[in-house]
Short mmCIF file of C-alpha atoms in Angstrom, two decimals:
data_model
loop_
_atom_site.label_atom_id
_atom_site.label_comp_id
_atom_site.label_asym_id
_atom_site.label_seq_id
_atom_site.Cartn_x
_atom_site.Cartn_y
_atom_site.Cartn_z
CA MET A 1 1.77 26.37 42.91
CA SER A 2 -1.86 26.89 43.88
CA GLU A 3 -3.55 25.18 46.82
CA LEU A 4 -5.88 23.41 44.37
CA LEU A 5 -2.96 21.95 42.41
CA ASN A 6 -1.29 20.81 45.64
CA ARG A 7 -4.45 18.99 46.74
CA ARG A 8 -4.88 17.32 43.36
CA LEU A 9 -1.24 16.24 43.21
CA SER A 10 -1.56 14.73 46.69
CA LEU A 11 -4.73 12.88 45.69
CA LEU A 12 -3.23 11.48 42.49
CA SER A 13 -0.07 10.39 44.33
CA GLN A 14 -2.04 7.93 46.45
CA GLY A 15 -2.09 4.18 45.76
CA ASP A 16 -4.25 3.14 42.84
CA ASN A 17 -4.92 6.75 41.86
CA LEU A 18 -1.40 7.07 40.49
CA SER A 19 -2.03 4.36 37.91
CA LEU A 20 -4.78 6.49 36.34
CA LEU A 21 -2.08 8.62 34.73
CA LYS A 22 -0.93 5.59 32.73
CA GLN A 23 -4.34 5.64 31.03
CA CYS A 24 -3.94 9.03 29.35
CA LEU A 25 -4.31 8.67 25.58
CA HIS A 26 -2.08 10.25 22.94
CA GLY A 27 -2.64 10.58 19.21
CA ILE A 28 -0.63 12.45 16.58
CA GLU A 29 -1.56 13.88 13.20
CA ARG A 30 1.46 14.91 11.15
CA GLU A 31 1.15 16.88 7.90
CA CYS A 32 3.85 17.07 5.22
CA LEU A 33 4.10 18.09 1.58
CA ARG A 34 5.14 15.74 -1.19
CA VAL A 35 7.93 17.35 -3.22
CA THR A 36 9.98 16.54 -6.31
CA GLU A 37 13.68 15.70 -6.30
CA ASP A 38 14.54 19.40 -6.70
CA GLY A 39 12.36 20.47 -3.75
CA ARG A 40 9.33 21.71 -5.71
CA LEU A 41 5.72 20.91 -4.95
CA ALA A 42 4.70 17.53 -6.38
CA GLN A 43 1.67 18.03 -8.62
CA THR A 44 0.98 14.35 -9.10
CA PRO A 45 -2.22 12.70 -7.81
CA HIS A 46 -2.26 11.10 -4.36
CA PRO A 47 -0.30 7.84 -4.88
CA GLU A 48 -2.61 4.86 -5.32
CA ALA A 49 -0.18 2.75 -3.30
CA LEU A 50 -1.05 4.86 -0.23
CA GLY A 51 -4.69 3.84 -0.42
CA SER A 52 -7.78 6.02 -0.66
CA ALA A 53 -7.39 9.48 0.87
CA LEU A 54 -11.13 9.41 1.60
CA THR A 55 -11.25 6.19 3.59
CA HIS A 56 -7.73 5.24 4.78
CA GLU A 57 -7.55 5.43 8.58
CA SER A 58 -3.85 6.35 8.74
CA ILE A 59 -2.93 8.21 5.53
CA THR A 60 -5.03 10.96 3.99
CA THR A 61 -4.61 14.42 2.49
CA ASP A 62 -5.29 17.73 4.15
CA TYR A 63 -5.96 20.76 1.94
CA SER A 64 -3.89 20.00 -1.13
CA GLU A 65 -3.54 16.80 -3.11
CA SER A 66 0.17 17.22 -2.30
CA LEU A 67 -0.28 17.67 1.47
CA LEU A 68 -0.19 14.28 3.18
CA GLU A 69 -1.55 13.72 6.67
CA PHE A 70 -0.42 10.77 8.80
CA ILE A 71 -2.78 9.78 11.63
CA THR A 72 -1.85 7.48 14.53
CA PRO A 73 -4.30 5.64 16.77
CA ALA A 74 -4.80 7.02 20.30
CA LEU A 75 -2.52 4.98 22.57
CA ALA A 76 -1.67 5.07 26.27
CA ASP A 77 2.11 5.02 25.79
CA PRO A 78 3.42 8.03 23.83
CA ALA A 79 6.41 5.93 22.76
CA GLN A 80 3.98 3.55 21.04
CA THR A 81 2.18 6.48 19.42
CA LEU A 82 5.48 7.69 18.00
CA ALA A 83 6.37 4.17 16.87
CA SER A 84 3.06 4.05 15.02
CA LEU A 85 3.84 7.39 13.38
CA GLU A 86 7.25 6.11 12.31
CA ASN A 87 5.71 2.97 10.79
CA ILE A 88 3.21 5.04 8.79
CA HIS A 89 6.02 7.37 7.74
CA ARG A 90 8.27 4.53 6.58
CA PHE A 91 5.45 2.90 4.62
CA ALA A 92 4.55 6.18 2.89
CA VAL A 93 8.15 6.95 1.95
CA SER A 94 8.52 3.48 0.45
CA LYS A 95 5.63 4.21 -1.94
CA LEU A 96 6.66 7.69 -3.12
CA GLY A 97 9.04 6.64 -5.88
CA SER A 98 11.16 9.64 -6.85
CA GLU A 99 9.27 12.04 -4.57
CA TYR A 100 10.24 13.13 -1.07
CA LEU A 101 8.54 14.46 2.07
CA TRP A 102 9.27 18.11 2.87
CA SER A 103 10.52 18.44 6.46
CA PRO A 104 9.72 22.02 7.60
CA SER A 105 6.31 23.45 8.47
CA MET A 106 6.61 26.33 6.02
CA PRO A 107 6.26 25.11 2.44
CA CYS A 108 8.78 24.63 -0.32
CA PRO A 109 8.84 27.09 -3.25
CA LEU A 110 5.28 26.92 -4.56
CA PRO A 111 3.90 27.20 -8.09
CA ALA A 112 1.39 29.87 -9.07
CA GLU A 113 -1.64 29.99 -6.78
CA GLU A 114 -3.94 28.38 -9.35
CA ASP A 115 -1.46 25.53 -9.91
CA ILE A 116 -1.56 24.29 -6.30
CA PRO A 117 -3.80 21.20 -6.58
CA ILE A 118 -6.82 20.91 -4.28
CA ALA A 119 -7.23 17.47 -2.68
CA TRP A 120 -9.58 15.18 -4.61
CA TYR A 121 -11.70 12.55 -2.87
CA GLY A 122 -13.72 11.11 -5.74
CA THR A 123 -17.28 11.64 -6.92
CA SER A 124 -19.23 10.31 -3.93
CA ASN A 125 -21.35 12.79 -1.98
CA ILE A 126 -18.90 12.90 0.94
CA GLY A 127 -15.94 13.15 -1.44
CA GLN A 128 -17.53 16.09 -3.24
CA LEU A 129 -18.42 17.78 0.05
CA LYS A 130 -14.76 17.62 1.14
CA TYR A 131 -13.61 18.90 -2.26
CA VAL A 132 -16.02 21.86 -2.35
CA TYR A 133 -15.12 22.74 1.25
CA ARG A 134 -11.48 23.00 0.17
CA LYS A 135 -12.45 25.09 -2.86
CA GLY A 136 -14.12 27.42 -0.36
CA LEU A 137 -10.95 27.59 1.72
CA ALA A 138 -8.99 28.54 -1.41
CA LEU A 139 -11.53 31.24 -2.20
CA ARG A 140 -11.48 32.67 1.32
CA TYR A 141 -7.83 32.38 2.35
CA GLY A 142 -5.84 31.47 -0.76
CA ARG A 143 -4.25 28.15 -1.69
CA THR A 144 -0.78 29.15 -0.53
CA MET A 145 -1.82 29.39 3.12
CA GLN A 146 -3.27 25.88 2.97
CA CYS A 147 0.16 24.40 2.25
CA ILE A 148 1.51 25.14 5.74
CA ALA A 149 2.07 21.90 7.69
CA GLY A 150 2.08 21.15 11.40
CA ILE A 151 1.79 18.58 14.16
CA HIS A 152 -1.54 18.07 15.94
CA TYR A 153 -1.26 16.42 19.36
CA ASN A 154 -4.41 14.77 20.72
CA PHE A 155 -4.55 14.17 24.48
CA SER A 156 -7.10 12.86 26.94
CA LEU A 157 -7.23 11.99 30.61
CA PRO A 158 -9.15 8.87 31.73
CA GLU A 159 -12.77 9.43 32.71
CA GLN A 160 -12.09 7.78 36.08
CA LEU A 161 -9.64 10.58 36.91
CA TRP A 162 -12.30 13.24 36.38
CA THR A 163 -14.74 11.24 38.53
CA LEU A 164 -12.10 10.98 41.27
CA LEU A 165 -11.54 14.75 41.27
CA ARG A 166 -15.27 15.51 41.18
CA ASP A 167 -16.00 13.28 44.17
CA ALA A 168 -12.99 14.54 46.15
CA GLU A 169 -13.98 18.17 45.59
CA GLY A 170 -17.69 17.62 46.26
CA LYS A 171 -18.81 19.05 42.94
CA GLY A 172 -22.45 18.70 41.95
CA GLY A 173 -23.85 17.80 38.55
CA ASP A 174 -23.13 14.76 36.44
CA ASP A 175 -19.80 13.28 35.40
CA ARG A 176 -20.14 14.40 31.77
CA SER A 177 -20.70 18.05 32.69
CA TYR A 178 -17.81 18.03 35.15
CA GLN A 179 -15.49 16.46 32.58
CA SER A 180 -16.42 19.04 29.94
CA SER A 181 -15.93 21.90 32.42
CA ALA A 182 -12.54 20.46 33.38
CA TYR A 183 -11.40 20.26 29.76
CA ILE A 184 -12.58 23.83 29.16
CA ALA A 185 -10.53 24.85 32.22
CA LEU A 186 -7.53 23.05 30.68
CA ILE A 187 -8.05 25.04 27.48
CA ARG A 188 -8.16 28.34 29.41
CA ASN A 189 -4.82 27.54 31.02
CA PHE A 190 -3.46 26.47 27.65
CA ARG A 191 -4.42 29.91 26.32
CA ARG A 192 -2.55 31.48 29.24
CA TYR A 193 0.64 29.47 28.91
CA SER A 194 0.91 28.15 25.32
CA TRP A 195 3.41 30.88 24.47
CA LEU A 196 5.89 28.65 26.34
CA LEU A 197 5.39 25.87 23.76
CA MET A 198 6.13 28.33 20.96
CA TYR A 199 9.32 29.45 22.71
CA LEU A 200 10.49 25.87 23.28
CA PHE A 201 9.30 24.18 20.08
CA GLY A 202 8.72 26.90 17.49
CA ALA A 203 10.68 25.93 14.37
CA SER A 204 9.63 28.26 11.56
CA PRO A 205 11.53 31.57 11.83
CA ALA A 206 12.02 31.76 8.05
CA LEU A 207 10.09 31.11 4.85
CA ASP A 208 10.46 31.05 1.09
CA ALA A 209 10.41 34.57 -0.32
CA GLY A 210 7.67 33.68 -2.80
CA PHE A 211 5.27 32.56 -0.06
CA LEU A 212 3.82 36.04 0.51
CA ARG A 213 2.89 36.50 -3.18
CA GLY A 214 3.92 40.15 -3.15
CA ARG A 215 1.85 41.08 -0.07
CA PRO A 216 3.30 43.85 2.14
CA HIS A 217 5.21 42.50 5.14
CA GLN A 218 7.75 43.39 7.82
CA LEU A 219 10.10 40.45 7.30
CA GLU A 220 13.80 40.82 6.57
CA SER A 221 15.78 39.25 3.73
CA PHE A 222 18.02 36.39 4.80
CA ASP A 223 19.16 35.73 1.24
CA ALA A 224 17.73 36.12 -2.25
CA ASP A 225 15.20 33.33 -1.70
CA THR A 226 14.44 33.56 2.04
CA LEU A 227 12.61 35.95 4.35
CA PHE A 228 12.82 35.79 8.15
CA LEU A 229 12.46 37.63 11.44
CA PRO A 230 15.66 37.55 13.51
CA TRP A 231 13.98 36.79 16.87
CA ALA A 232 11.02 34.75 15.59
CA THR A 233 10.12 31.26 16.81
CA SER A 234 7.13 30.35 14.61
CA LEU A 235 6.10 32.45 11.62
CA ARG A 236 3.64 29.63 10.90
CA MET A 237 1.59 30.67 13.93
CA SER A 238 1.95 34.42 13.34
CA ASP A 239 -0.51 36.69 11.57
CA LEU A 240 1.31 35.89 8.31
CA GLY A 241 -0.75 32.70 8.24
CA TYR A 242 -4.52 32.80 8.38
CA GLN A 243 -5.68 36.40 8.05
CA SER A 244 -9.46 36.41 8.08
CA ASN A 245 -11.59 39.50 8.54
CA ALA A 246 -14.59 37.19 8.69
CA GLN A 247 -13.17 35.35 11.71
CA ALA A 248 -11.82 38.48 13.41
CA GLY A 249 -14.76 38.73 15.80
CA LEU A 250 -14.87 35.01 16.47
CA THR A 251 -12.64 34.48 19.49
CA PRO A 252 -14.28 32.17 22.03
CA CYS A 253 -12.71 32.69 25.46
CA TYR A 254 -13.59 29.18 26.61
CA ASN A 255 -15.39 30.11 29.80
CA ASP A 256 -17.85 27.25 29.29
CA LEU A 257 -18.74 24.67 26.66
CA ASP A 258 -22.13 26.20 25.88
CA SER A 259 -20.72 29.63 24.96
CA TYR A 260 -18.04 27.97 22.81
CA THR A 261 -20.49 25.83 20.85
CA ASP A 262 -22.98 28.71 20.57
CA SER A 263 -20.34 31.00 19.04
CA LEU A 264 -19.43 28.38 16.44
CA ARG A 265 -23.07 27.58 15.73
CA ARG A 266 -23.72 31.26 15.02
CA ALA A 267 -20.67 31.44 12.76
CA VAL A 268 -21.78 28.50 10.60
CA ALA A 269 -25.27 30.04 10.28
CA THR A 270 -24.44 33.75 9.80
CA PRO A 271 -23.90 35.06 6.24
CA TYR A 272 -20.79 37.17 5.62
CA ALA A 273 -21.34 39.89 3.02
CA PRO A 274 -18.16 39.37 0.91
CA TYR A 275 -18.91 35.63 0.68
CA VAL A 276 -22.56 36.33 -0.15
CA GLU A 277 -21.38 38.56 -2.98
CA ILE A 278 -19.35 35.67 -4.43
CA GLY A 279 -22.16 33.14 -4.01
CA THR A 280 -21.92 29.37 -3.87
CA HIS A 281 -21.71 28.73 -7.62
CA LYS A 282 -19.72 30.06 -10.54
CA ASP A 283 -20.33 28.91 -14.11
CA GLY A 284 -22.57 26.17 -12.75
CA GLU A 285 -19.87 24.77 -10.42
CA TRP A 286 -19.79 24.84 -6.62
CA VAL A 287 -17.13 27.23 -5.30
CA GLN A 288 -17.96 27.06 -1.57
CA LEU A 289 -20.36 25.11 0.62
CA ASN A 290 -22.22 28.24 1.75
CA THR A 291 -21.72 31.98 2.24
CA ASN A 292 -21.52 31.97 6.05
CA ILE A 293 -18.64 33.13 8.26
CA LEU A 294 -17.61 29.47 8.50
CA GLN A 295 -18.58 26.79 5.99
CA ILE A 296 -18.28 24.15 8.74
CA GLU A 297 -16.99 24.27 12.32
CA ASN A 298 -13.54 22.95 11.42
CA GLU A 299 -12.86 26.10 9.41
CA TYR A 300 -12.42 28.01 12.68
CA TYR A 301 -8.67 28.34 13.10
CA SER A 302 -7.52 27.91 16.70
CA ASN A 303 -4.46 26.77 18.63
CA ILE A 304 -6.42 24.16 20.58
CA ARG A 305 -9.81 22.50 20.12
CA PRO A 306 -12.16 20.56 22.38
CA LYS A 307 -13.06 17.33 20.61
CA ARG A 308 -15.43 14.37 20.71
CA VAL A 309 -15.37 11.40 18.35
CA THR A 310 -18.32 11.81 15.99
CA TYR A 311 -20.81 9.26 14.74
CA THR A 312 -21.39 8.82 11.00
CA GLY A 313 -23.08 11.95 9.64
CA GLU A 314 -22.72 13.84 12.92
CA ARG A 315 -21.18 17.32 13.04
CA PRO A 316 -18.46 18.13 15.59
CA ILE A 317 -20.66 20.63 17.45
CA GLN A 318 -23.52 18.13 17.66
CA ALA A 319 -21.18 15.57 19.22
CA LEU A 320 -19.86 18.07 21.79
CA VAL A 321 -23.35 19.22 22.78
CA ALA A 322 -24.74 15.68 22.97
CA ARG A 323 -21.90 13.90 24.80
CA GLY A 324 -19.44 16.53 26.04
CA ILE A 325 -15.69 16.89 25.57
CA GLN A 326 -13.69 13.67 25.20
CA TYR A 327 -10.20 14.99 24.44
CA ILE A 328 -8.32 18.09 23.29
CA GLU A 329 -6.35 18.69 20.09
CA VAL A 330 -3.25 20.89 20.32
CA ARG A 331 -2.80 22.53 16.90
CA CYS A 332 0.03 25.05 17.34
CA LEU A 333 3.05 22.75 17.12
CA ASP A 334 5.58 23.28 14.36
CA ILE A 335 7.20 20.28 12.73
CA ASN A 336 10.75 19.76 13.98
CA PRO A 337 12.61 19.79 10.62
CA PHE A 338 15.58 17.93 12.10
CA LEU A 339 13.53 14.84 12.99
CA PRO A 340 12.25 12.35 10.38
CA THR A 341 8.78 12.24 11.92
CA GLY A 342 8.73 15.87 13.09
CA ILE A 343 8.33 15.13 16.82
CA ASP A 344 10.17 12.94 19.33
CA LEU A 345 9.56 11.33 22.72
CA PRO A 346 11.13 14.07 24.91
CA GLN A 347 8.79 16.63 23.32
CA ALA A 348 5.78 14.32 23.73
CA ARG A 349 6.62 13.74 27.39
CA PHE A 350 6.95 17.48 27.99
CA LEU A 351 3.60 18.05 26.28
CA ASP A 352 2.02 15.48 28.61
CA ALA A 353 3.41 17.25 31.68
CA PHE A 354 2.41 20.67 30.33
CA LEU A 355 -1.15 19.55 29.50
CA LEU A 356 -1.53 17.78 32.85
CA PHE A 357 -0.44 21.01 34.54
CA CYS A 358 -3.03 22.94 32.52
CA ALA A 359 -5.67 20.38 33.54
CA LEU A 360 -4.95 20.32 37.27
CA GLU A 361 -3.87 23.91 38.02
CA ASP A 362 -6.47 26.45 39.08
CA SER A 363 -8.04 28.03 35.97
CA PRO A 364 -10.19 31.11 36.66
CA LEU A 365 -12.38 32.52 33.90
CA LEU A 366 -10.71 34.71 31.29
CA GLU A 367 -12.07 38.13 32.22
CA ASN A 368 -11.13 41.83 32.27
CA GLY A 369 -9.10 41.72 29.09
CA GLU A 370 -7.15 38.55 29.90
CA CYS A 371 -8.38 36.81 26.74
CA GLY A 372 -6.81 39.53 24.57
CA GLN A 373 -3.69 39.51 26.75
CA CYS A 374 -3.26 35.77 26.10
CA THR A 375 -3.48 36.36 22.35
CA ASP A 376 -1.00 39.24 22.52
CA ASN A 377 1.54 37.20 24.51
CA PHE A 378 1.28 34.31 22.06
CA LEU A 379 1.75 36.53 19.00
CA LYS A 380 4.65 38.36 20.60
CA VAL A 381 6.51 35.10 21.28
CA VAL A 382 5.99 33.65 17.79
CA LYS A 383 7.37 36.83 16.20
CA GLU A 384 10.10 37.83 18.66
CA GLY A 385 10.28 35.19 21.39
CA ARG A 386 14.07 34.88 21.17
CA ARG A 387 14.65 38.61 21.70
CA PRO A 388 16.77 39.08 24.87
CA GLY A 389 14.78 40.71 27.67
CA LEU A 390 11.42 40.28 25.91
CA GLN A 391 8.52 41.41 28.10
CA LEU A 392 5.10 39.73 28.19
CA HIS A 393 2.08 40.74 30.26
CA ARG A 394 0.62 38.85 33.22
CA ASP A 395 -2.38 40.20 35.13
CA GLY A 396 -1.94 43.43 33.19
CA GLN A 397 1.65 43.90 34.40
CA PRO A 398 4.88 43.47 32.40
CA VAL A 399 6.95 40.36 33.15
CA GLU A 400 10.14 39.16 31.50
CA LEU A 401 9.62 36.03 29.41
CA LYS A 402 12.70 34.35 30.87
CA ALA A 403 11.53 34.83 34.45
CA TRP A 404 7.97 33.69 33.74
CA ALA A 405 9.18 30.67 31.75
CA SER A 406 11.50 29.61 34.59
CA GLU A 407 8.64 29.93 37.06
CA LEU A 408 6.32 27.89 34.83
CA LEU A 409 8.89 25.12 34.38
CA ALA A 410 9.27 24.91 38.17
CA ARG A 411 5.48 24.58 38.51
CA ILE A 412 5.31 21.92 35.78
CA SER A 413 8.18 19.87 37.25
CA PRO A 414 6.05 18.12 39.96
CA LEU A 415 3.65 16.98 37.21
CA ALA A 416 6.56 15.46 35.27
CA GLU A 417 7.71 13.69 38.45
CA LEU A 418 4.19 12.34 38.99
CA LEU A 419 4.08 11.01 35.42
CA ASP A 420 7.49 9.37 35.95
CA ARG A 421 6.20 7.64 39.09
CA SER A 422 3.08 6.39 37.33
#
C-alpha cells in the first residue's frame, strides 16, 4: 500500500469524513436479447407494453430492436440499485408474452446478418439520428457484433470527498479541475488492474459456432454448435468482438482530461478513407451519419468511460469540457448467466471496493509503454486467464497472475473494511 493511500484512508476514517462514503452513487445498465421459446432471436418489434424505446427512462433498446437495455437510477445504496433492476426486469418479463430474455453475454444462434433487426425509434429527428447511427455501426462492424450484451456499472464519489482530499493535500486549482484529474487517475488505475475483474467475473468462455460467420479464428470446438477457449474468462472482451482498423490508433492513455477529449474530438472530425468510399447515402437513403473515424463519441469502444450528464442537445464531449467528469462507467462486465438480473450484491460491493481503491491509490501517468502493457495484460486474461501459472507483466517484468491477484486483494481489503464501517 502506498503512502498516499495510507494517508487518504486515515483521513476518510475520521469522524464525519467516513459518512461521505455512504454518498457514493451506483447505477446499472443491463443489456439482454429477447428470444423465442426455442432460443432464437426474436424478430418482433419492441413490445408496446414496454413503452417507447426512445423516451422511456428505464427500458430502451441498444443496437438491435431485439436487444433490450434496462437502466436503473443512480442510488446511494447498491442494494437499492439492484432492487430497482429487479423491478424493471420483472416488469419487462411480464410483458414479453411467449418470449424470453437470453441470460448470457454472448448471443443466441443468430439469423443471417441482414435479418438482425436494427432498433427503430420512430420518424422524429432524434429517432432517425439514432437509427442511422446504428445503420452506420452495422456497416462498420457488422450486425452480429452488436448483439453482444453486458453490464455497465456507473459509479461516482461525492463532490465533498474530492474537496476534502484537495484541501488536505494542498492542491491548487479549482474543485472541478481537481475532481476531473482524480477521476482520470481512477481510470488509469482501472486500466492497470481491470484484468482482475475479468479473472473474477468473466463469464463468456464459449459462444455459438455461427457467431463468427465463417471468419478465421483460433477457438476450439466444444461440440457441434459451440466454440470455446479452454482457459478463457471473457471472449466478449477479447479481440473476437469489436475489430476496427479505424479505431486501432485511437487509444487514449488517460493522462489528463484534455488529451482524452482532444483525441475523441479529432476522431469524430477526421475522415476515414474506407468510410469515405462508402459515403453517407446509398440509393437515396442514409447509411451512416458521416464518414469519420467515429460517427459520434459513443462509438469509441472502451472498457471504462469518464461521464457527465448532458443537457438536451449537448454532446458528451461538450459536457465533459464544460463541466468536468461527474462519474465513471465500467463497461467490461459480463452478464452472470446464473443470476436472473446478471449481477448481484456481492459483486456490486466488490466493484465499489475495487473502484474506491483505484480512486485513492497513487496513480502515476501511463508512460514508457505501460499503456500497451495494460492492454496486453487485459487481453491475456480474457483469453487465457484460467491457465495455471499464467504470467502477466508489471513494470516490464513478468509476474504470475495468482501472486499479483493475491497482492491486489490484500491492498483492496482495507477499502472494503472502510466501506463496511461507513
